[in-house]
Tab-separated table of C-alpha atoms in Angstrom:
chain	number	residue	atom	x	y	z
A	30	TYR	CA	-164.389	-212.460	-175.027
A	31	GLY	CA	-163.027	-215.520	-176.824
A	32	SER	CA	-160.854	-217.584	-174.515
A	33	ASP	CA	-161.190	-215.069	-171.668
A	34	GLU	CA	-157.431	-215.239	-171.229
A	35	ILE	CA	-155.910	-212.460	-169.155
A	36	VAL	CA	-153.439	-210.611	-171.352
A	37	GLY	CA	-152.428	-208.006	-168.816
A	38	CYS	CA	-153.095	-204.519	-167.577
A	39	TRP	CA	-151.999	-201.034	-168.493
A	40	ALA	CA	-151.622	-198.292	-165.907
A	41	GLU	CA	-151.299	-194.629	-166.761
A	42	GLY	CA	-147.925	-193.315	-165.726
A	43	ILE	CA	-146.585	-196.873	-165.439
A	44	GLY	CA	-147.055	-198.989	-168.558
A	45	SER	CA	-147.962	-202.653	-168.873
A	46	SER	CA	-148.082	-205.295	-166.172
A	47	VAL	CA	-146.333	-207.710	-168.489
A	48	ASP	CA	-143.991	-205.823	-170.788
A	49	LEU	CA	-143.466	-202.250	-171.867
A	50	VAL	CA	-141.579	-203.324	-174.964
A	51	HIS	CA	-143.349	-206.441	-176.288
A	52	SER	CA	-146.806	-207.557	-175.216
A	53	LYS	CA	-146.787	-210.995	-173.637
A	54	ASN	CA	-147.985	-213.814	-175.841
A	55	PHE	CA	-148.972	-216.686	-173.576
A	56	GLN	CA	-148.700	-219.224	-176.413
A	57	ALA	CA	-145.116	-218.221	-177.249
A	58	ARG	CA	-142.110	-220.102	-175.951
A	59	LYS	CA	-140.424	-216.880	-174.935
A	60	TYR	CA	-141.579	-213.700	-173.276
A	61	LYS	CA	-140.425	-210.936	-170.946
A	62	GLN	CA	-142.034	-210.623	-167.518
A	63	LEU	CA	-142.041	-207.286	-165.725
A	64	VAL	CA	-140.186	-207.371	-162.396
A	65	ARG	CA	-140.299	-203.747	-161.242
A	66	CYS	CA	-139.916	-200.123	-162.317
A	67	GLU	CA	-137.643	-197.548	-160.727
A	68	LEU	CA	-137.038	-193.822	-161.021
A	69	ASN	CA	-133.543	-192.688	-160.045
A	70	GLY	CA	-133.044	-195.875	-158.030
A	71	LYS	CA	-136.348	-195.664	-156.134
A	72	GLU	CA	-138.893	-198.435	-156.778
A	73	LEU	CA	-142.114	-197.063	-158.242
A	74	PHE	CA	-143.964	-200.363	-158.638
A	75	SER	CA	-143.495	-204.091	-159.179
A	76	TYR	CA	-145.396	-206.825	-160.988
A	77	GLU	CA	-147.116	-207.837	-157.750
A	78	ASP	CA	-148.693	-204.377	-157.468
A	79	PHE	CA	-150.893	-205.108	-160.476
A	80	GLY	CA	-152.350	-208.496	-159.645
A	81	LEU	CA	-154.271	-210.267	-162.391
A	82	PRO	CA	-157.899	-210.538	-161.298
A	83	GLU	CA	-160.562	-212.910	-162.550
A	84	ILE	CA	-162.901	-211.472	-165.139
A	85	VAL	CA	-165.685	-209.651	-163.336
A	86	VAL	CA	-168.314	-207.158	-164.403
A	87	VAL	CA	-167.624	-203.872	-162.685
A	88	PRO	CA	-169.108	-200.431	-163.168
A	89	GLU	CA	-167.033	-197.813	-164.925
A	90	GLU	CA	-165.268	-195.565	-162.455
A	91	GLU	CA	-164.610	-191.898	-163.003
A	92	ARG	CA	-161.104	-191.574	-164.341
A	93	LEU	CA	-158.395	-190.020	-162.247
A	94	PRO	CA	-156.162	-187.211	-163.540
A	95	TYR	CA	-153.656	-188.537	-166.063
A	96	HIS	CA	-150.142	-189.455	-164.902
A	97	PRO	CA	-147.455	-189.041	-167.603
A	98	MET	CA	-145.424	-192.206	-168.162
A	99	LEU	CA	-142.159	-191.019	-169.700
A	100	LYS	CA	-139.613	-189.470	-167.330
A	101	GLU	CA	-135.857	-189.122	-167.545
A	102	GLY	CA	-134.170	-191.891	-165.568
A	103	LYS	CA	-137.216	-194.174	-165.405
A	104	THR	CA	-136.164	-197.830	-165.610
A	105	TRP	CA	-138.235	-200.950	-166.288
A	106	LEU	CA	-136.678	-204.262	-165.223
A	107	TYR	CA	-137.700	-207.521	-166.916
A	108	LYS	CA	-136.946	-211.195	-166.627
A	109	TYR	CA	-136.658	-212.812	-170.060
A	110	HIS	CA	-138.046	-216.367	-170.170
A	111	HIS	CA	-136.792	-218.492	-173.043
A	112	TYR	CA	-137.746	-222.118	-173.538
A	113	GLU	CA	-135.729	-224.644	-175.554
A	114	GLU	CA	-137.276	-227.929	-176.587
A	115	LYS	CA	-135.885	-231.231	-175.231
A	116	PHE	CA	-135.987	-234.335	-177.456
A	117	ASP	CA	-135.665	-238.062	-176.866
A	118	GLU	CA	-133.744	-240.539	-179.066
A	119	ASP	CA	-136.753	-240.734	-181.445
A	120	ASN	CA	-136.652	-236.966	-181.898
A	121	MET	CA	-139.913	-236.544	-179.982
A	122	ILE	CA	-140.354	-233.498	-177.754
A	123	THR	CA	-140.179	-234.510	-174.100
A	124	GLY	CA	-140.338	-231.074	-172.509
A	125	TYR	CA	-138.625	-227.715	-172.306
A	126	ASP	CA	-135.627	-226.207	-170.579
A	127	GLU	CA	-136.207	-222.654	-169.338
A	128	TYR	CA	-133.457	-220.036	-169.397
A	129	LEU	CA	-133.795	-216.717	-167.572
A	130	THR	CA	-132.014	-213.470	-168.376
A	131	ASP	CA	-132.439	-210.068	-166.718
A	132	TYR	CA	-132.828	-206.939	-168.846
A	133	SER	CA	-133.464	-203.298	-167.971
A	134	TYR	CA	-134.876	-200.582	-170.191
A	135	VAL	CA	-133.918	-197.059	-169.094
A	136	LEU	CA	-134.927	-193.622	-170.397
A	137	ARG	CA	-131.705	-191.643	-170.706
A	138	GLY	CA	-131.377	-188.482	-172.740
A	139	ASP	CA	-133.526	-187.179	-175.572
A	140	THR	CA	-133.497	-186.728	-179.310
A	141	VAL	CA	-135.494	-185.038	-182.072
A	142	ILE	CA	-137.061	-187.249	-184.762
A	143	ASN	CA	-139.113	-185.689	-187.569
A	144	GLY	CA	-139.211	-182.462	-185.588
A	145	GLU	CA	-140.647	-184.117	-182.453
A	146	GLN	CA	-138.924	-184.302	-179.077
A	147	ALA	CA	-138.496	-187.899	-177.891
A	148	PHE	CA	-137.016	-189.799	-174.944
A	149	LYS	CA	-134.174	-192.202	-175.780
A	150	MET	CA	-134.429	-195.711	-174.325
A	151	TYR	CA	-131.475	-198.037	-173.759
A	152	ARG	CA	-131.558	-201.782	-173.119
A	153	GLU	CA	-129.094	-202.856	-170.462
A	154	SER	CA	-128.263	-206.515	-169.858
A	155	GLU	CA	-126.957	-208.262	-166.773
A	156	ASN	CA	-123.437	-208.365	-168.269
A	157	GLY	CA	-123.327	-204.557	-168.157
A	158	SER	CA	-123.844	-203.831	-171.859
A	159	SER	CA	-126.039	-200.906	-172.888
A	160	VAL	CA	-127.589	-200.566	-176.364
A	161	TYR	CA	-129.827	-197.828	-177.753
A	162	PHE	CA	-133.225	-199.481	-178.308
A	163	ALA	CA	-135.912	-196.956	-179.283
A	164	ALA	CA	-137.294	-193.468	-178.875
A	165	TRP	CA	-140.597	-192.748	-177.118
A	166	ILE	CA	-143.032	-189.825	-177.449
A	167	GLU	CA	-145.978	-189.018	-175.160
A	168	GLN	CA	-148.768	-186.860	-176.609
A	169	ASP	CA	-152.443	-186.483	-175.663
A	170	LYS	CA	-152.435	-189.546	-173.345
A	171	ARG	CA	-150.877	-191.659	-176.108
A	172	ILE	CA	-147.449	-193.296	-176.089
A	173	TYR	CA	-145.598	-193.739	-179.384
A	174	ARG	CA	-142.469	-195.778	-180.095
A	175	ILE	CA	-139.849	-195.260	-182.801
A	176	ILE	CA	-137.616	-198.309	-183.203
A	177	ASN	CA	-133.886	-197.683	-183.539
A	178	GLY	CA	-133.038	-197.027	-187.173
A	179	GLU	CA	-136.586	-196.012	-188.138
A	180	THR	CA	-138.301	-192.618	-188.312
A	181	GLU	CA	-142.001	-193.552	-188.244
A	182	LYS	CA	-143.713	-193.562	-184.864
A	183	THR	CA	-146.058	-196.391	-183.882
A	184	LEU	CA	-148.888	-196.043	-181.349
A	185	TYR	CA	-148.020	-198.259	-178.395
A	186	TYR	CA	-150.488	-197.228	-175.672
A	187	ASP	CA	-153.675	-195.188	-175.942
A	188	PHE	CA	-155.005	-194.114	-172.565
A	189	ASN	CA	-158.075	-192.540	-174.191
A	190	LEU	CA	-159.649	-195.962	-174.831
A	191	LYS	CA	-163.193	-196.746	-173.731
A	192	ARG	CA	-164.574	-199.976	-172.280
A	193	ASP	CA	-165.084	-202.917	-174.707
A	194	PHE	CA	-162.676	-201.385	-177.215
A	195	LEU	CA	-160.906	-203.975	-179.400
A	196	TRP	CA	-157.167	-203.350	-179.318
A	197	ASN	CA	-155.109	-204.961	-182.089
A	198	ASP	CA	-151.630	-205.799	-180.845
A	199	TYR	CA	-148.984	-207.131	-183.214
A	200	ALA	CA	-147.795	-209.755	-180.690
A	201	SER	CA	-150.963	-210.817	-178.877
A	202	GLY	CA	-153.585	-210.311	-181.567
A	203	THR	CA	-156.933	-208.715	-180.758
A	204	THR	CA	-157.676	-208.062	-177.103
A	205	VAL	CA	-160.635	-206.419	-175.387
A	206	LEU	CA	-160.492	-203.567	-172.907
A	207	HIS	CA	-162.786	-205.264	-170.397
A	208	HIS	CA	-162.914	-202.518	-167.797
A	209	ILE	CA	-161.059	-199.583	-166.240
A	210	ASP	CA	-160.602	-199.153	-162.522
A	211	THR	CA	-157.813	-197.893	-160.254
A	212	LEU	CA	-154.470	-199.183	-159.054
A	213	THR	CA	-152.931	-197.921	-155.815
A	214	VAL	CA	-149.138	-198.142	-155.512
A	215	ASN	CA	-147.171	-196.431	-152.753
A	216	GLU	CA	-150.323	-194.511	-151.750
A	217	ARG	CA	-150.731	-193.074	-155.262
A	218	LYS	CA	-153.718	-193.937	-157.477
A	219	TYR	CA	-153.500	-194.684	-161.208
A	220	ASN	CA	-156.119	-195.431	-163.868
A	221	LEU	CA	-155.833	-199.159	-164.622
A	222	TYR	CA	-156.968	-200.779	-167.894
A	223	HIS	CA	-157.755	-204.538	-167.873
A	224	PHE	CA	-157.320	-206.436	-171.168
A	225	PHE	CA	-158.527	-209.938	-172.010
A	226	SER	CA	-158.314	-212.014	-175.174
């Protein structure tokens, strides 16, 4: 599996362990890290619930019933990590300064795009601003995103994938669905998909 680098996990009904909106690119100097997800103020899960295990060979488990992911009022909270280069007097890079910003993405309201019902998502920043970000559609265990200002939907998650499937992600490149097992959060079990690069 190439570098065997852990890219992250998907969980049905939850999303990604690293970012619902942009997949984490470990080589990039900026990324968003999932903190937790809430529904109407109640915590559903946090980053620590996922864990990032070592690569192991495990048998395929029977999949659990599917949990829908999109629900009115569901909120994903992220910490945005941004790194700025530091230079010495010879203009050589000596390191990086890290800046952190908190963002939330909340499903609030709905809309119709190309005749399809979609959830509206807003990005809210720590200064209190709220901006419409994208629309999301859930069909046949697949999650589609429509960026603000566009009308074409893009497949974002596909919870029909089978083991060893190569998933091409615009941010992280090609990753491999290494195995599927279960995640238990607040005494509820979810199908969990482990991806490696």
